Amino acid sequence: MAIQAIVFDFGGVVIRTPFEMVPGLERRLGLPPGSIDLAGPFDPEADPLWRRFRAGEFTELEYWHRQADRHAEMIGAGEDRLRSLMDSLFDAPKDKVLRPDTWQLRRTLIDRGLRVAALTNDLSRFHDPAWIERMDVLDRFDPFVDLSNTGILKPDPRGYRRVLDGLGVEAGQVLFVDDQPVNITGAESVGMRAVHFNVLDPTRSVASVLDAIGNSDTEA
């Protein structure tokens, strides 16, 4: 069964991870490099909370709440510490936020006649409406599904079914791309094909997506 549509996760795949935005925030705040100790997958040994999240002790959302609490005083957080952390990290030009490898891949896929959708847990939870409008990306995906205010989060199967309903195709015709292994497992549980996007090697991850599509084209 050939792939008809690709569904990207947003944070980490379409835009850079918060970890990659740390150096820019440190420069804007006039802080020495390493002052904001957010490491995640880039240095798991230096990030005990990340290791606990990956071990299944709590969700990714809880990870970010805990990190927001840790860094609240340094960044001058408001009432919503999580939003304040994300606003600070992603206060950068669009070309510094979007992941260029994925943006080019999106164009390539569309040129091949494939639909490109997005499924995110937390766009409007992490970012304010003005930032979302400035990024000008929601209408570039068909459809863009944000689970922020639904009470559902990946890897809940209901989240994937929402984007499948929007696409109107069978699960086996969809390739799902996410940077979190637990979300890859969730997609596969509803019958989607899936590729893990390794944020440490975006170039190879893009190649893996193209390989998966090419392999599906050769299937009977």
Tab-separated table of C-alpha atoms in Angstrom:
chain	number	residue	atom	x	y	z
A	1	MET	CA	0.000	0.000	0.000
A	2	ALA	CA	1.641	3.216	-1.194
A	3	ILE	CA	1.926	6.160	1.156
A	4	GLN	CA	-0.491	8.966	0.343
A	5	ALA	CA	0.180	11.365	3.206
A	6	ILE	CA	2.887	12.292	5.691
A	7	VAL	CA	2.131	13.587	9.172
A	8	PHE	CA	4.837	15.581	10.937
A	9	ASP	CA	5.085	16.238	14.620
A	10	PHE	CA	5.588	19.996	15.083
A	11	GLY	CA	8.023	20.638	17.927
A	12	GLY	CA	11.394	19.082	17.144
A	13	VAL	CA	10.482	18.117	13.584
A	14	VAL	CA	9.008	21.201	11.910
A	15	ILE	CA	10.583	23.642	14.365
A	16	ARG	CA	13.797	23.207	16.285
A	17	THR	CA	13.739	21.782	19.775
A	18	PRO	CA	13.792	24.169	22.752
A	19	PHE	CA	17.260	22.795	23.520
A	20	GLU	CA	18.577	24.150	20.223
A	21	MET	CA	17.183	27.592	21.052
A	22	VAL	CA	19.079	27.889	24.353
A	23	PRO	CA	22.272	29.544	22.991
A	24	GLY	CA	20.236	32.316	21.382
A	25	LEU	CA	18.360	32.992	24.615
A	26	GLU	CA	21.589	33.090	26.601
A	27	ARG	CA	22.985	35.680	24.187
A	28	ARG	CA	19.821	37.794	24.416
A	29	LEU	CA	19.980	37.710	28.224
A	30	GLY	CA	23.710	38.389	28.303
A	31	LEU	CA	24.402	35.097	30.071
A	32	PRO	CA	27.543	32.965	29.695
A	33	PRO	CA	27.106	29.801	27.597
A	34	GLY	CA	25.791	26.938	29.704
A	35	SER	CA	23.916	29.175	32.152
A	36	ILE	CA	20.560	27.689	31.077
A	37	ASP	CA	21.052	23.980	31.620
A	38	LEU	CA	18.574	22.433	29.215
A	39	ALA	CA	20.166	19.476	27.462
A	40	GLY	CA	17.568	16.790	26.669
A	41	PRO	CA	18.694	14.357	23.958
A	42	PHE	CA	21.772	16.431	23.176
A	43	ASP	CA	23.371	15.492	26.500
A	44	PRO	CA	21.130	13.120	28.509
A	45	GLU	CA	23.770	12.596	31.183
A	46	ALA	CA	23.581	16.302	32.033
A	47	ASP	CA	19.765	16.295	32.216
A	48	PRO	CA	18.382	13.996	34.950
A	49	LEU	CA	14.800	15.115	34.282
A	50	TRP	CA	15.131	14.089	30.636
A	51	ARG	CA	16.368	10.661	31.621
A	52	ARG	CA	13.397	10.257	33.961
A	53	PHE	CA	10.977	11.292	31.210
A	54	ARG	CA	12.517	8.820	28.772
A	55	ALA	CA	12.280	6.129	31.450
A	56	GLY	CA	8.526	6.714	31.570
A	57	GLU	CA	8.318	8.336	35.009
A	58	PHE	CA	6.278	11.249	33.645
A	59	THR	CA	5.117	12.773	30.363
A	60	GLU	CA	6.982	15.159	28.101
A	61	LEU	CA	4.578	17.914	29.149
A	62	GLU	CA	5.437	17.314	32.793
A	63	TYR	CA	9.125	17.420	31.902
A	64	TRP	CA	8.689	20.903	30.495
A	65	HIS	CA	6.624	22.076	33.465
A	66	ARG	CA	9.421	20.974	35.765
A	67	GLN	CA	12.070	22.686	33.670
A	68	ALA	CA	9.974	25.862	33.563
A	69	ASP	CA	9.802	25.858	37.361
A	70	ARG	CA	13.574	25.387	37.586
A	71	HIS	CA	14.345	28.290	35.265
A	72	ALA	CA	11.554	30.683	36.279
A	73	GLU	CA	13.751	33.057	38.255
A	74	MET	CA	16.464	33.234	35.598
A	75	ILE	CA	14.150	34.120	32.702
A	76	GLY	CA	11.765	36.308	34.698
A	77	ALA	CA	8.711	34.088	34.236
A	78	GLY	CA	5.142	35.329	34.530
A	79	GLU	CA	2.164	33.523	35.982
A	80	ASP	CA	2.340	30.802	33.315
A	81	ARG	CA	5.904	29.600	33.754
A	82	LEU	CA	5.778	27.089	30.914
A	83	ARG	CA	4.544	29.659	28.401
A	84	SER	CA	7.130	32.146	29.670
A	85	LEU	CA	9.938	29.652	29.125
A	86	MET	CA	8.811	28.852	25.588
A	87	ASP	CA	8.191	32.509	24.738
A	88	SER	CA	11.734	33.311	25.847
A	89	LEU	CA	13.367	30.429	24.009
A	90	PHE	CA	11.512	30.958	20.737
A	91	ASP	CA	11.733	34.747	20.618
A	92	ALA	CA	13.730	34.527	17.407
A	93	PRO	CA	13.297	35.150	13.661
A	94	LYS	CA	11.292	32.583	11.754
A	95	ASP	CA	14.330	31.290	9.864
A	96	LYS	CA	16.036	30.525	13.183
A	97	VAL	CA	13.002	28.627	14.483
A	98	LEU	CA	11.952	26.491	11.518
A	99	ARG	CA	14.056	23.407	10.835
A	100	PRO	CA	15.295	23.955	7.263
A	101	ASP	CA	15.742	20.238	6.511
A	102	THR	CA	12.078	19.548	7.252
A	103	TRP	CA	10.828	22.662	5.485
A	104	GLN	CA	12.610	21.592	2.311
A	105	LEU	CA	11.338	18.039	2.755
A	106	ARG	CA	7.783	19.359	3.015
A	107	ARG	CA	8.174	21.098	-0.338
A	108	THR	CA	9.660	17.969	-1.917
A	109	LEU	CA	6.778	15.818	-0.699
A	110	ILE	CA	4.145	18.238	-1.973
A	111	ASP	CA	5.874	18.359	-5.358
A	112	ARG	CA	5.561	14.558	-5.441
A	113	GLY	CA	1.802	14.869	-5.008
A	114	LEU	CA	1.706	13.795	-1.360
A	115	ARG	CA	-0.343	15.466	1.352
A	116	VAL	CA	1.588	16.844	4.294
A	117	ALA	CA	-0.201	17.200	7.631
A	118	ALA	CA	0.918	17.966	11.185
A	119	LEU	CA	-0.090	16.550	14.559
A	120	THR	CA	1.110	18.251	17.726
A	121	ASN	CA	0.343	17.858	21.395
A	122	ASP	CA	0.971	21.364	22.538
A	123	LEU	CA	1.256	24.212	20.027
A	124	SER	CA	-1.260	26.559	21.665
A	125	ARG	CA	-0.249	25.391	25.142
A	126	PHE	CA	3.405	26.293	24.583
A	127	HIS	CA	3.064	29.364	22.338
A	128	ASP	CA	0.854	32.429	22.337
A	129	PRO	CA	-1.385	33.320	19.368
A	130	ALA	CA	0.830	36.203	18.242
A	131	TRP	CA	3.846	33.900	17.948
A	132	ILE	CA	1.836	31.281	16.059
A	133	GLU	CA	0.597	33.927	13.629
A	134	ARG	CA	4.130	35.263	13.137
A	135	MET	CA	5.448	31.813	12.262
A	136	ASP	CA	2.788	31.560	9.527
A	137	VAL	CA	2.903	27.777	9.295
A	138	LEU	CA	-0.523	26.388	10.223
A	139	ASP	CA	-2.026	26.778	6.752
A	140	ARG	CA	1.024	25.076	5.216
A	141	PHE	CA	-0.235	21.707	6.474
A	142	ASP	CA	-3.324	19.811	5.371
A	143	PRO	CA	-4.617	19.434	8.050
A	144	PHE	CA	-2.835	20.897	11.089
A	145	VAL	CA	-4.128	19.172	14.234
A	146	ASP	CA	-3.277	20.667	17.626
A	147	LEU	CA	-4.292	18.505	20.600
A	148	SER	CA	-3.537	21.204	23.198
A	149	ASN	CA	-7.108	21.751	24.370
A	150	THR	CA	-8.651	18.378	23.585
A	151	GLY	CA	-7.745	16.417	26.704
A	152	ILE	CA	-5.904	13.999	24.401
A	153	LEU	CA	-2.143	13.742	23.951
A	154	LYS	CA	0.020	11.485	21.838
A	155	PRO	CA	0.557	8.561	22.207
A	156	ASP	CA	-3.196	8.220	22.894
A	157	PRO	CA	-4.629	6.476	19.783
A	158	ARG	CA	-7.443	9.022	19.646
A	159	GLY	CA	-4.950	11.731	18.714
A	160	TYR	CA	-3.755	9.881	15.642
A	161	ARG	CA	-7.327	9.085	14.643
A	162	ARG	CA	-8.108	12.801	14.627
A	163	VAL	CA	-5.512	13.482	11.971
A	164	LEU	CA	-6.551	10.373	10.037
A	165	ASP	CA	-10.141	11.661	10.014
A	166	GLY	CA	-8.871	14.975	8.670
A	167	LEU	CA	-6.859	13.251	5.953
A	168	GLY	CA	-9.622	10.844	4.996
A	169	VAL	CA	-7.221	8.000	4.195
A	170	GLU	CA	-6.439	4.633	5.731
A	171	ALA	CA	-3.843	4.440	8.487
A	172	GLY	CA	-1.614	2.208	6.353
A	173	GLN	CA	-1.382	4.966	3.729
A	174	VAL	CA	0.096	7.437	6.205
A	175	LEU	CA	3.695	7.900	7.306
A	176	PHE	CA	4.049	9.518	10.735
A	177	VAL	CA	7.256	11.341	11.722
A	178	ASP	CA	8.055	12.263	15.340
A	179	ASP	CA	11.140	12.832	17.460
A	180	GLN	CA	9.801	10.920	20.488
A	181	PRO	CA	9.935	7.101	20.316
A	182	VAL	CA	6.830	6.761	22.503
A	183	ASN	CA	4.833	8.699	19.899
A	184	ILE	CA	6.187	6.498	17.118
A	185	THR	CA	4.886	3.463	19.023
A	186	GLY	CA	1.503	5.155	19.374
A	187	ALA	CA	1.258	5.774	15.640
A	188	GLU	CA	2.150	2.190	14.834
A	189	SER	CA	-0.518	0.978	17.268
A	190	VAL	CA	-3.241	2.464	15.040
A	191	GLY	CA	-1.705	1.051	11.851
A	192	MET	CA	0.334	4.014	10.652
A	193	ARG	CA	3.811	3.579	9.299
A	194	ALA	CA	6.337	5.633	11.195
A	195	VAL	CA	9.838	7.059	11.084
A	196	HIS	CA	11.688	8.323	14.132
A	197	PHE	CA	13.132	11.799	13.524
A	198	ASN	CA	16.491	11.962	15.248
A	199	VAL	CA	17.071	15.624	16.119
A	200	LEU	CA	20.779	14.854	16.474
A	201	ASP	CA	20.937	13.991	12.765
A	202	PRO	CA	18.199	15.777	10.777
A	203	THR	CA	19.833	15.023	7.424
A	204	ARG	CA	19.726	11.278	7.981
A	205	SER	CA	16.196	11.540	9.360
A	206	VAL	CA	15.005	13.259	6.189
A	207	ALA	CA	16.667	10.520	4.141
A	208	SER	CA	14.833	7.902	6.218
A	209	VAL	CA	11.498	9.549	5.415
A	210	LEU	CA	12.271	9.564	1.691
A	211	ASP	CA	13.419	5.945	1.857
A	212	ALA	CA	10.192	4.901	3.571
A	213	ILE	CA	8.118	6.599	0.879
A	214	GLY	CA	10.210	5.076	-1.884
A	215	ASN	CA	9.866	1.610	-0.393
A	216	SER	CA	6.099	1.979	-0.163
A	217	ASP	CA	5.933	2.892	-3.861
A	218	THR	CA	7.464	-0.472	-4.773
A	219	GLU	CA	4.983	-2.519	-2.750
A	220	ALA	CA	2.373	-4.497	-4.548
